[in-house]
Amino acid sequence: MKISSPLCVTAFVGTSAAFTFSSVSTRKFGINERTHIAASQSSLGMALTGFLEPDTRDWMYDTKRDDRGSGTIREMERANVFNPEDDLERYIDTPESVAARHNIDGTVLVSGWVNSKERSDQTVFDMLNDEESPFKFSKIIAFVDDEKFAKKRLLSRSARYSGLLDKLDVQGAATPGSLPTAKALEGVTSWVANIEVDSENPGAALQTLKDIAAVATEATCVENVSVLISGASAINDLTAAVDAIKSLDAVQDMAFTVVAVGDIDEKDEGSRPYCVEDFGTAEGVIAVGATFSRAESLRVVTECLALESGIDKALTFKEMTGEEISNSTSSTLIKGLRQAGYTRPQEINHMLVAGVKNFTKTVDAYNKMLNDIENPSEEKVAAAKEAAEAEAKREHIELTARKLKEREDETKEMAMEWAQREYFKNCMSGDVVGTEEQFREIVWDQAMEEADKKFRIMNRIEVEVVELTESEKRTKKIEEASALRARKNLSSNLKVFMDDDDDDGDDDDDLDDDDDDE
């Protein structure tokens, strides 16, 4: 089995098989870096259906990234959960570059086109030659039924001006409608094929898919195969479809893409929205009579060849009509992508990688969360109540701690001011001679008591009156007397110290006088 990055798995009805695909490395292409034109500016030529036309002028590829008022409303907002159906703009991300394959260069062979006299079929060649695309093909081979007829159709003025003629080589088939041989595929790295289903014999188209796989296996040099199956509404045999896809998946070192559409008509590219399903499944069956734009089919099959997200995918593209345009999720999503400024590569990549499936998953997650919030179980109610109580307790503890810290700081500041006033008062009365720091250390307990009283008065806090016992009163008096004696002793000691200094100074003066007398 082959494994891809990102992982892409396509499951098919009626089988237990699930395809896993090959890993494809990437590299940076020199792609147009111009600012994307807003979808509103590119919608001037929208079709009469009123559906927003896509912006097809710019590409954005980057091969360095992989794609992959009530309480209820407030709770949903906190969880960053929203309903995509009501807020599509929020659901759709800002357009970003998308991952392209690394090996879409060298030689590409195009088969199944330029066989009709009604049209030239040059469009598919122009897309593969677009200089703003990630395609870097040096040679484009047109494998046709009638070589002379094809040259007349393709040798146009636009082909000459675009540089297509410099790369184009026309080769004729051995018999009309036949596939190229392994020899014709020598040196070919990519193959784009067109299969038109015969409604009388739809199985022939699936056999052609198997034949393509067989020729590619024999050629060994083919790295990418992209197949467009038009008129696929006639294919109802899902088992045969799965078998045909398995044959492509079995080819070693080759990535495949199958795009199945309905009957081809000539509507403008992008004029109708579409939905994407897995080819070979019940959901991927196309209704009889369903149509698909020729220009859109060419866009899809070439984009899937370029996109890394298109590797090893078998897809059905179904066009929306009538009420489906306004009612289908796919139509709403595509319109939102185009309004957000997504280019065709970005749009198709989004539909392959995320698409309706991811959109529906997001809506379901929103509805489930909404239901859980509005109709919680008893366990969730109890847990929420417990969490709310714990949060309230935590907030209360934090608030209490903050208020206590503020009170402590303010009380200390008032105690400092009180001690400073008492110090200067005592200095003026001559009761103290020591430093302010020494005095403050002695009276600090009293200063804090006075500051606490002042704080309570200022903040209208009721002062608790505590009746002291006789022993407590005696103890308090003793403590006050001790503090007073300590202050007096400090003053006395400092005075004695100062007197001793003065006496020493007088003795020195007497000695000096004696010296003078001598």
Short mmCIF file of C-alpha atoms in Angstrom, two decimals:
data_model
loop_
_atom_site.label_atom_id
_atom_site.label_comp_id
_atom_site.label_asym_id
_atom_site.label_seq_id
_atom_site.Cartn_x
_atom_site.Cartn_y
_atom_site.Cartn_z
CA MET A 1 0.00 0.00 0.00
CA LYS A 2 1.08 3.57 -0.62
CA ILE A 3 0.91 6.36 1.93
CA SER A 4 0.43 10.06 1.17
CA SER A 5 1.04 13.29 3.03
CA PRO A 6 -1.47 14.48 4.06
CA LEU A 7 -3.22 11.12 4.41
CA CYS A 8 -6.08 10.71 1.96
CA VAL A 9 -8.36 7.70 2.23
CA THR A 10 -11.14 6.88 -0.20
CA ALA A 11 -13.56 4.15 0.89
CA PHE A 12 -15.87 2.42 -1.57
CA VAL A 13 -19.30 0.92 -1.07
CA GLY A 14 -19.50 -2.84 -1.36
CA THR A 15 -15.87 -3.45 -0.47
CA SER A 16 -13.86 -3.64 2.69
CA ALA A 17 -10.88 -2.01 1.04
CA ALA A 18 -9.68 1.44 1.93
CA PHE A 19 -7.04 3.04 -0.22
CA THR A 20 -3.99 4.69 1.34
CA PHE A 21 -1.73 6.59 -0.90
CA SER A 22 1.86 7.46 -1.69
CA SER A 23 3.98 10.12 -0.05
CA VAL A 24 4.82 13.07 -2.27
CA SER A 25 7.60 15.46 -1.37
CA THR A 26 7.21 19.14 -2.22
CA ARG A 27 9.31 22.10 -3.25
CA LYS A 28 8.72 25.82 -3.68
CA PHE A 29 7.62 26.97 -7.12
CA GLY A 30 8.16 30.43 -8.53
CA ILE A 31 4.49 31.29 -8.53
CA ASN A 32 2.88 34.65 -9.04
CA GLU A 33 3.01 36.55 -5.73
CA ARG A 34 0.64 39.34 -6.70
CA THR A 35 -2.08 40.31 -4.30
CA HIS A 36 -5.26 38.38 -4.91
CA ILE A 37 -8.12 40.31 -6.35
CA ALA A 38 -11.14 40.25 -4.09
CA ALA A 39 -14.00 38.06 -5.22
CA SER A 40 -16.29 41.07 -5.28
CA GLN A 41 -14.05 42.61 -7.95
CA SER A 42 -13.94 39.46 -10.03
CA SER A 43 -17.70 38.91 -10.10
CA LEU A 44 -18.57 41.47 -12.76
CA GLY A 45 -19.26 38.76 -15.31
CA MET A 46 -21.39 36.52 -13.12
CA ALA A 47 -23.91 34.29 -14.82
CA LEU A 48 -27.65 34.98 -14.92
CA THR A 49 -28.12 32.42 -12.14
CA GLY A 50 -26.73 35.00 -9.73
CA PHE A 51 -24.01 32.69 -8.45
CA LEU A 52 -20.74 34.45 -7.65
CA GLU A 53 -18.08 33.91 -10.31
CA PRO A 54 -14.69 32.70 -9.05
CA ASP A 55 -11.44 34.59 -9.50
CA THR A 56 -9.43 32.55 -12.02
CA ARG A 57 -6.65 35.03 -12.75
CA ASP A 58 -4.26 34.38 -9.89
CA TRP A 59 -2.72 31.22 -8.47
CA MET A 60 -1.54 30.65 -4.95
CA TYR A 61 0.57 27.58 -4.40
CA ASP A 62 2.98 26.87 -1.58
CA THR A 63 4.53 23.42 -1.50
CA LYS A 64 5.96 23.99 2.00
CA ARG A 65 2.69 23.45 3.84
CA ASP A 66 0.27 20.54 4.17
CA ASP A 67 -3.46 20.83 4.27
CA ARG A 68 -4.92 19.42 6.80
CA GLY A 69 -26.89 37.77 25.66
CA SER A 70 -27.78 34.71 27.70
CA GLY A 71 -25.46 32.64 29.83
CA THR A 72 -25.49 29.99 27.12
CA ILE A 73 -24.26 32.44 24.49
CA ARG A 74 -21.55 33.76 26.81
CA GLU A 75 -20.39 30.24 27.57
CA MET A 76 -20.24 29.39 23.86
CA GLU A 77 -18.23 32.54 23.19
CA ARG A 78 -15.78 31.71 25.96
CA ALA A 79 -15.28 28.29 24.40
CA ASN A 80 -14.82 29.93 20.95
CA VAL A 81 -17.64 27.80 19.56
CA PHE A 82 -19.96 29.20 16.92
CA ASN A 83 -22.48 28.00 14.38
CA PRO A 84 -20.95 28.06 10.87
CA GLU A 85 -24.43 28.20 9.39
CA ASP A 86 -24.99 31.58 11.07
CA ASP A 87 -21.42 32.89 10.82
CA LEU A 88 -19.91 31.57 7.59
CA GLU A 89 -17.33 34.38 7.40
CA ARG A 90 -15.92 33.34 10.76
CA TYR A 91 -15.77 29.68 9.70
CA ILE A 92 -13.84 30.37 6.49
CA ASP A 93 -10.18 31.08 7.10
CA THR A 94 -8.22 33.79 5.35
CA PRO A 95 -7.04 32.48 1.94
CA GLU A 96 -3.63 30.88 2.18
CA SER A 97 -1.27 29.24 -0.27
CA VAL A 98 -1.93 25.59 -1.05
CA ALA A 99 0.35 22.62 -1.58
CA ALA A 100 1.28 21.64 -5.13
CA ARG A 101 2.94 18.48 -6.43
CA HIS A 102 6.68 18.55 -6.94
CA ASN A 103 6.86 16.52 -10.16
CA ILE A 104 4.57 18.36 -12.59
CA ASP A 105 7.31 19.22 -15.05
CA GLY A 106 9.08 17.54 -17.94
CA THR A 107 6.73 16.15 -20.60
CA VAL A 108 2.95 15.85 -20.39
CA LEU A 109 0.83 13.85 -22.84
CA VAL A 110 -2.81 14.84 -23.47
CA SER A 111 -5.14 12.26 -25.00
CA GLY A 112 -8.85 12.15 -25.83
CA TRP A 113 -9.20 15.75 -27.05
CA VAL A 114 -8.95 17.58 -30.41
CA ASN A 115 -11.06 14.94 -32.15
CA SER A 116 -14.20 17.01 -32.71
CA LYS A 117 -14.88 19.37 -35.61
CA GLU A 118 -17.19 21.50 -33.44
CA ARG A 119 -14.44 22.86 -31.16
CA SER A 120 -10.68 23.23 -30.97
CA ASP A 121 -10.15 21.85 -27.42
CA GLN A 122 -7.23 24.22 -27.00
CA THR A 123 -8.34 25.23 -23.48
CA VAL A 124 -6.84 22.20 -21.74
CA PHE A 125 -3.49 22.86 -23.43
CA ASP A 126 -3.60 26.52 -22.39
CA MET A 127 -4.19 25.52 -18.77
CA LEU A 128 -1.22 23.16 -18.81
CA ASN A 129 0.90 25.90 -20.38
CA ASP A 130 -0.24 28.70 -18.05
CA GLU A 131 2.91 30.48 -16.85
CA GLU A 132 1.21 31.48 -13.58
CA SER A 133 0.36 27.87 -12.75
CA PRO A 134 2.70 25.44 -10.99
CA PHE A 135 3.02 23.45 -14.22
CA LYS A 136 6.57 23.64 -15.58
CA PHE A 137 6.22 21.36 -18.57
CA SER A 138 8.89 21.76 -21.21
CA LYS A 139 6.96 19.67 -23.74
CA ILE A 140 3.23 19.10 -24.31
CA ILE A 141 2.21 16.18 -26.55
CA ALA A 142 -1.25 16.12 -28.13
CA PHE A 143 -2.12 12.48 -28.79
CA VAL A 144 -4.96 12.63 -31.34
CA ASP A 145 -6.87 10.51 -33.82
CA ASP A 146 -6.09 12.76 -36.85
CA GLU A 147 -2.71 14.46 -36.71
CA LYS A 148 -3.29 16.87 -39.61
CA PHE A 149 -6.72 17.94 -38.31
CA ALA A 150 -5.34 18.53 -34.82
CA LYS A 151 -2.50 20.71 -36.08
CA LYS A 152 -4.97 22.94 -37.91
CA ARG A 153 -7.04 23.24 -34.74
CA LEU A 154 -4.15 23.96 -32.38
CA LEU A 155 -1.90 26.16 -34.54
CA SER A 156 -3.73 29.35 -33.57
CA ARG A 157 -2.56 32.91 -33.00
CA SER A 158 -3.20 32.66 -29.24
CA ALA A 159 -1.12 29.46 -29.11
CA ARG A 160 1.74 31.28 -30.80
CA TYR A 161 1.54 34.32 -28.49
CA SER A 162 1.30 32.22 -25.29
CA GLY A 163 4.32 30.11 -26.21
CA LEU A 164 2.26 26.93 -26.54
CA LEU A 165 3.56 26.27 -30.06
CA ASP A 166 7.12 26.20 -28.73
CA LYS A 167 6.23 23.25 -26.51
CA LEU A 168 3.53 21.52 -28.55
CA ASP A 169 4.09 18.23 -30.35
CA VAL A 170 1.23 16.43 -32.14
CA GLN A 171 1.24 12.64 -32.39
CA GLY A 172 -1.35 10.50 -34.15
CA ALA A 173 -2.93 7.33 -32.78
CA ALA A 174 -2.54 4.02 -34.57
CA THR A 175 -6.33 3.73 -34.78
CA PRO A 176 -9.03 6.28 -33.89
CA GLY A 177 -9.90 6.19 -30.20
CA SER A 178 -6.92 4.06 -29.22
CA LEU A 179 -4.65 4.84 -26.27
CA PRO A 180 -0.95 5.66 -26.63
CA THR A 181 1.39 2.71 -26.38
CA ALA A 182 4.18 2.32 -23.85
CA LYS A 183 6.61 3.38 -26.60
CA ALA A 184 4.62 6.59 -27.20
CA LEU A 185 4.85 7.30 -23.46
CA GLU A 186 8.64 7.13 -23.35
CA GLY A 187 9.90 10.21 -21.49
CA VAL A 188 6.36 11.25 -20.48
CA THR A 189 6.05 12.10 -16.76
CA SER A 190 2.38 13.19 -16.69
CA TRP A 191 -0.66 12.00 -18.60
CA VAL A 192 -3.98 13.82 -18.89
CA ALA A 193 -6.69 11.66 -20.47
CA ASN A 194 -10.29 12.28 -21.49
CA ILE A 195 -12.83 9.44 -21.56
CA GLU A 196 -16.31 10.00 -22.96
CA VAL A 197 -18.78 7.42 -21.68
CA ASP A 198 -20.96 5.65 -24.22
CA SER A 199 -24.43 5.45 -22.67
CA GLU A 200 -25.03 2.23 -24.60
CA ASN A 201 -21.87 0.63 -23.22
CA PRO A 202 -20.76 2.40 -19.99
CA GLY A 203 -18.51 -0.49 -19.04
CA ALA A 204 -16.15 0.41 -21.90
CA ALA A 205 -15.14 3.60 -20.07
CA LEU A 206 -14.17 1.64 -16.97
CA GLN A 207 -12.22 -0.79 -19.13
CA THR A 208 -10.37 2.18 -20.61
CA LEU A 209 -9.35 3.16 -17.05
CA LYS A 210 -7.87 -0.30 -16.60
CA ASP A 211 -6.11 -0.03 -19.97
CA ILE A 212 -4.58 3.30 -18.91
CA ALA A 213 -3.26 1.62 -15.76
CA ALA A 214 -1.80 -1.23 -17.81
CA VAL A 215 -0.03 1.07 -20.27
CA ALA A 216 1.31 3.26 -17.45
CA THR A 217 2.65 0.17 -15.69
CA GLU A 218 4.48 -0.89 -18.83
CA ALA A 219 5.85 2.60 -19.50
CA THR A 220 7.27 2.98 -15.95
CA CYS A 221 8.18 6.65 -16.51
CA VAL A 222 4.69 8.06 -15.92
CA GLU A 223 4.45 9.67 -12.47
CA ASN A 224 1.02 11.36 -12.67
CA VAL A 225 -2.20 10.38 -14.42
CA SER A 226 -5.27 12.62 -14.37
CA VAL A 227 -8.41 11.28 -16.06
CA LEU A 228 -11.63 13.13 -16.89
CA ILE A 229 -14.69 10.88 -17.37
CA SER A 230 -17.54 12.81 -18.97
CA GLY A 231 -21.09 11.48 -19.26
CA ALA A 232 -20.52 9.38 -16.13
CA SER A 233 -24.23 9.38 -15.25
CA ALA A 234 -24.43 6.16 -17.26
CA ILE A 235 -22.03 4.38 -14.86
CA ASN A 236 -24.06 2.56 -12.22
CA ASP A 237 -21.93 -0.53 -11.63
CA LEU A 238 -20.11 0.45 -8.44
CA THR A 239 -18.19 -2.80 -8.19
CA ALA A 240 -16.74 -2.33 -11.68
CA ALA A 241 -15.89 1.28 -10.82
CA VAL A 242 -14.02 0.19 -7.70
CA ASP A 243 -12.11 -2.45 -9.65
CA ALA A 244 -11.06 0.13 -12.25
CA ILE A 245 -9.80 2.48 -9.53
CA LYS A 246 -7.91 -0.36 -7.85
CA SER A 247 -6.08 -1.01 -11.09
CA LEU A 248 -4.80 2.59 -11.10
CA ASP A 249 -3.84 2.41 -7.43
CA ALA A 250 -1.87 -0.76 -8.08
CA VAL A 251 0.57 1.01 -10.42
CA GLN A 252 3.85 1.48 -8.60
CA ASP A 253 5.33 4.99 -8.20
CA MET A 254 2.40 6.66 -9.95
CA ALA A 255 -0.19 9.07 -8.54
CA PHE A 256 -3.64 9.09 -10.10
CA THR A 257 -6.66 11.39 -10.12
CA VAL A 258 -10.05 10.50 -11.57
CA VAL A 259 -12.71 13.19 -12.08
CA ALA A 260 -16.17 11.99 -13.12
CA VAL A 261 -18.80 14.50 -14.32
CA GLY A 262 -22.19 14.42 -16.04
CA ASP A 263 -23.03 15.22 -19.64
CA ILE A 264 -20.92 18.08 -20.96
CA ASP A 265 -22.55 21.43 -21.81
CA GLU A 266 -21.15 24.84 -22.71
CA LYS A 267 -21.90 26.91 -19.58
CA ASP A 268 -19.25 29.34 -18.38
CA GLU A 269 -16.63 28.18 -15.94
CA GLY A 270 -17.68 28.72 -12.32
CA SER A 271 -21.24 29.74 -13.19
CA ARG A 272 -22.74 26.97 -11.03
CA PRO A 273 -21.76 25.60 -7.62
CA TYR A 274 -20.89 21.93 -7.30
CA CYS A 275 -20.56 19.17 -4.74
CA VAL A 276 -17.76 16.60 -4.48
CA GLU A 277 -18.28 12.92 -3.69
CA ASP A 278 -16.22 9.75 -3.97
CA PHE A 279 -16.47 8.07 -7.35
CA GLY A 280 -17.44 4.43 -6.94
CA THR A 281 -19.83 5.07 -4.03
CA ALA A 282 -23.60 5.40 -3.87
CA GLU A 283 -23.20 9.11 -3.07
CA GLY A 284 -20.98 9.51 -6.12
CA VAL A 285 -23.57 8.25 -8.62
CA ILE A 286 -24.60 11.02 -11.05
CA ALA A 287 -28.29 11.42 -11.90
CA VAL A 288 -29.33 10.65 -15.45
CA GLY A 289 -29.44 13.82 -17.50
CA ALA A 290 -27.23 15.81 -15.13
CA THR A 291 -24.86 18.18 -16.90
CA PHE A 292 -21.52 19.80 -16.16
CA SER A 293 -19.71 22.74 -17.74
CA ARG A 294 -16.98 21.79 -20.20
CA ALA A 295 -14.77 24.69 -19.09
CA GLU A 296 -15.34 23.80 -15.43
CA SER A 297 -14.47 20.14 -16.05
CA LEU A 298 -11.16 21.13 -17.65
CA ARG A 299 -10.43 23.44 -14.74
CA VAL A 300 -11.12 20.69 -12.21
CA VAL A 301 -9.11 17.95 -13.91
CA THR A 302 -6.05 20.19 -14.37
CA GLU A 303 -6.25 21.65 -10.85
CA CYS A 304 -6.45 18.16 -9.38
CA LEU A 305 -3.34 17.27 -11.35
CA ALA A 306 -1.54 20.26 -9.82
CA LEU A 307 -2.78 19.96 -6.23
CA GLU A 308 -1.13 17.64 -3.78
CA SER A 309 -4.56 17.11 -2.21
CA GLY A 310 -5.69 15.57 -5.51
CA ILE A 311 -3.20 12.70 -5.31
CA ASP A 312 -4.78 9.24 -5.57
CA LYS A 313 -8.35 10.52 -5.51
CA ALA A 314 -11.34 9.22 -7.47
CA LEU A 315 -13.97 11.95 -7.33
CA THR A 316 -17.37 12.84 -8.69
CA PHE A 317 -18.17 16.50 -9.32
CA LYS A 318 -21.90 17.20 -9.50
CA GLU A 319 -23.32 20.56 -10.55
CA MET A 320 -26.00 22.21 -8.39
CA THR A 321 -29.21 23.24 -10.13
CA GLY A 322 -32.56 24.78 -9.21
CA GLU A 323 -33.31 24.85 -5.48
CA GLU A 324 -30.01 23.08 -4.72
CA ILE A 325 -28.17 26.35 -5.40
CA SER A 326 -29.88 28.06 -2.47
CA ASN A 327 -30.46 25.06 -0.20
CA SER A 328 -27.36 22.87 -0.41
CA THR A 329 -24.50 23.14 2.06
CA SER A 330 -21.94 22.75 -0.73
CA SER A 331 -23.41 25.69 -2.65
CA THR A 332 -23.37 27.89 0.47
CA LEU A 333 -19.78 26.92 1.24
CA ILE A 334 -18.47 27.56 -2.29
CA LYS A 335 -20.20 30.92 -2.44
CA GLY A 336 -18.62 31.82 0.92
CA LEU A 337 -15.17 30.78 -0.31
CA ARG A 338 -15.48 32.97 -3.40
CA GLN A 339 -16.75 35.93 -1.37
CA ALA A 340 -13.73 35.48 0.92
CA GLY A 341 -11.41 35.90 -2.08
CA TYR A 342 -10.41 32.27 -2.63
CA THR A 343 -8.91 31.56 -6.05
CA ARG A 344 -9.83 28.42 -7.99
CA PRO A 345 -6.87 26.35 -6.70
CA GLN A 346 -7.67 27.41 -3.12
CA GLU A 347 -11.38 26.77 -3.57
CA ILE A 348 -10.98 23.29 -5.08
CA ASN A 349 -8.30 22.39 -2.53
CA HIS A 350 -10.64 23.38 0.31
CA MET A 351 -13.45 21.27 -1.13
CA LEU A 352 -11.09 18.27 -1.38
CA VAL A 353 -9.44 18.64 2.02
CA ALA A 354 -12.28 19.95 4.20
CA GLY A 355 -15.40 20.57 2.16
CA VAL A 356 -18.92 19.75 3.27
CA LYS A 357 -17.75 16.96 5.58
CA ASN A 358 -15.71 19.28 7.81
CA PHE A 359 -18.41 21.98 7.67
CA THR A 360 -21.07 19.50 8.79
CA LYS A 361 -18.77 18.18 11.51
CA THR A 362 -18.32 21.70 12.88
CA VAL A 363 -22.07 22.32 12.84
CA ASP A 364 -22.70 19.03 14.64
CA ALA A 365 -20.09 19.89 17.28
CA TYR A 366 -21.77 23.25 17.83
CA ASN A 367 -25.22 21.69 18.17
CA LYS A 368 -23.92 19.05 20.57
CA MET A 369 -22.22 21.61 22.77
CA LEU A 370 -25.32 23.82 22.69
CA ASN A 371 -27.47 20.87 23.76
CA ASP A 372 -25.03 19.93 26.53
CA ILE A 373 -25.16 23.49 27.87
CA GLU A 374 -28.92 23.89 27.67
CA ASN A 375 -29.73 20.34 28.82
CA PRO A 376 -26.88 19.29 31.09
CA SER A 377 -26.88 15.98 32.93
CA GLU A 378 -27.11 15.84 36.73
CA GLU A 379 -23.43 14.98 36.93
CA LYS A 380 -22.50 18.02 34.84
CA VAL A 381 -24.77 20.26 36.92
CA ALA A 382 -23.16 19.02 40.13
CA ALA A 383 -19.68 19.39 38.66
CA ALA A 384 -20.47 22.90 37.41
CA LYS A 385 -21.86 23.88 40.83
CA GLU A 386 -18.80 22.50 42.57
CA ALA A 387 -16.52 24.31 40.14
CA ALA A 388 -18.44 27.56 40.62
CA GLU A 389 -18.21 27.27 44.41
CA ALA A 390 -14.49 26.52 44.21
CA GLU A 391 -13.99 29.51 41.92
CA ALA A 392 -15.98 31.77 44.26
CA LYS A 393 -13.96 30.55 47.23
CA ARG A 394 -10.71 31.15 45.39
CA GLU A 395 -11.77 34.66 44.40
CA HIS A 396 -12.81 35.39 48.00
CA ILE A 397 -9.46 34.21 49.33
CA GLU A 398 -7.59 36.32 46.78
CA LEU A 399 -9.72 39.38 47.57
CA THR A 400 -9.25 38.92 51.33
CA ALA A 401 -5.50 38.50 50.95
CA ARG A 402 -5.30 41.60 48.77
CA LYS A 403 -7.31 43.68 51.26
CA LEU A 404 -5.21 42.45 54.18
CA LYS A 405 -2.04 43.36 52.31
CA GLU A 406 -3.40 46.82 51.54
CA ARG A 407 -4.44 47.31 55.18
CA GLU A 408 -1.05 46.14 56.43
CA ASP A 409 0.80 48.52 54.11
CA GLU A 410 -1.42 51.47 55.02
CA THR A 411 -1.18 50.70 58.77
CA LYS A 412 2.63 50.52 58.61
CA GLU A 413 2.73 53.85 56.83
CA MET A 414 0.54 55.48 59.53
CA ALA A 415 2.67 53.84 62.27
CA MET A 416 5.80 55.34 60.71
CA GLU A 417 4.14 58.77 60.69
CA TRP A 418 3.03 58.39 64.35
CA ALA A 419 6.51 57.31 65.50
CA GLN A 420 8.05 60.22 63.60
CA ARG A 421 5.72 62.72 65.28
CA GLU A 422 6.36 61.22 68.74
CA TYR A 423 10.10 61.34 68.18
CA PHE A 424 10.14 65.01 67.29
CA LYS A 425 7.74 65.77 70.15
CA ASN A 426 10.07 64.08 72.63
CA CYS A 427 13.07 65.77 71.08
CA MET A 428 11.48 69.18 71.56
CA SER A 429 10.74 68.39 75.22
CA GLY A 430 14.25 67.00 75.77
CA ASP A 431 13.04 63.55 76.78
CA VAL A 432 15.02 61.70 74.14
CA VAL A 433 18.42 62.12 72.60
CA GLY A 434 18.84 58.90 70.52
CA THR A 435 18.29 58.48 66.79
CA GLU A 436 14.88 58.26 65.21
CA GLU A 437 15.43 54.62 64.22
CA GLN A 438 16.25 53.68 67.81
CA PHE A 439 13.20 55.49 69.10
CA ARG A 440 10.94 53.92 66.47
CA GLU A 441 12.16 50.45 67.38
CA ILE A 442 11.23 51.02 71.02
CA VAL A 443 7.75 52.44 70.38
CA TRP A 444 6.87 50.34 67.30
CA ASP A 445 4.26 48.15 69.02
CA GLN A 446 2.49 51.23 70.36
CA ALA A 447 2.77 52.91 66.97
CA MET A 448 1.08 49.93 65.27
CA GLU A 449 -1.74 50.00 67.85
CA GLU A 450 -2.31 53.70 67.26
CA ALA A 451 -2.17 53.22 63.49
CA ASP A 452 -4.69 50.36 63.69
CA LYS A 453 -7.07 52.53 65.69
CA LYS A 454 -6.74 55.32 63.15
CA PHE A 455 -7.31 52.91 60.26
CA ARG A 456 -10.48 51.59 61.86
CA ILE A 457 -11.79 55.11 62.46
CA MET A 458 -11.00 56.23 58.89
CA ASN A 459 -12.65 53.16 57.38
CA ARG A 460 -15.55 53.15 59.86
CA ILE A 461 -14.62 49.76 61.22
CA GLU A 462 -16.13 49.08 64.61
CA VAL A 463 -13.42 48.92 67.26
CA GLU A 464 -13.70 45.79 69.29
CA VAL A 465 -13.85 46.59 73.00
CA VAL A 466 -12.24 43.80 74.92
CA GLU A 467 -12.68 43.65 78.67
CA LEU A 468 -9.31 42.89 80.27
CA THR A 469 -8.94 40.81 83.39
CA GLU A 470 -7.13 42.22 86.42
CA SER A 471 -4.03 40.18 85.63
CA GLU A 472 -4.06 41.39 81.99
CA LYS A 473 -4.39 44.98 83.21
CA ARG A 474 -1.42 44.55 85.53
CA THR A 475 0.59 42.95 82.72
CA LYS A 476 -0.22 45.81 80.38
CA LYS A 477 0.81 48.41 82.97
CA ILE A 478 4.07 46.59 83.57
CA GLU A 479 4.78 46.51 79.82
CA GLU A 480 4.04 50.23 79.51
CA ALA A 481 6.24 51.01 82.51
CA SER A 482 9.02 48.87 81.05
CA ALA A 483 8.79 50.68 77.74
CA LEU A 484 8.92 54.04 79.56
CA ARG A 485 11.97 53.01 81.61
CA ALA A 486 13.66 51.78 78.43
CA ARG A 487 13.15 55.17 76.81
CA LYS A 488 14.41 56.99 79.92
CA ASN A 489 17.43 54.69 80.22
CA LEU A 490 18.23 55.27 76.56
CA SER A 491 18.02 59.01 77.11
CA SER A 492 20.12 58.85 80.29
CA ASN A 493 22.76 56.70 78.67
CA LEU A 494 22.94 58.98 75.69
CA LYS A 495 23.24 62.04 77.99
CA VAL A 496 26.02 60.44 80.02
CA PHE A 497 27.78 59.53 76.81
CA MET A 498 27.50 63.08 75.57
CA ASP A 499 28.72 64.51 78.95
CA ASP A 500 31.75 62.21 78.90
CA ASP A 501 32.62 63.47 75.45
CA ASP A 502 32.38 67.07 76.69
CA ASP A 503 34.61 66.32 79.75
CA ASP A 504 37.23 64.72 77.55
CA GLY A 505 37.18 67.81 75.41
CA ASP A 506 37.70 70.07 78.52
CA ASP A 507 40.64 67.99 79.73
CA ASP A 508 42.27 68.36 76.38
CA ASP A 509 41.83 72.11 76.58
CA ASP A 510 43.41 72.20 80.09
CA LEU A 511 46.40 70.29 78.84
CA ASP A 512 46.79 72.72 76.03
CA ASP A 513 46.65 75.61 78.49
CA ASP A 514 49.33 74.04 80.67
CA ASP A 515 51.55 73.69 77.68
CA ASP A 516 51.11 77.31 76.90
CA ASP A 517 52.07 78.31 80.44
CA GLU A 518 55.27 76.44 80.22
#
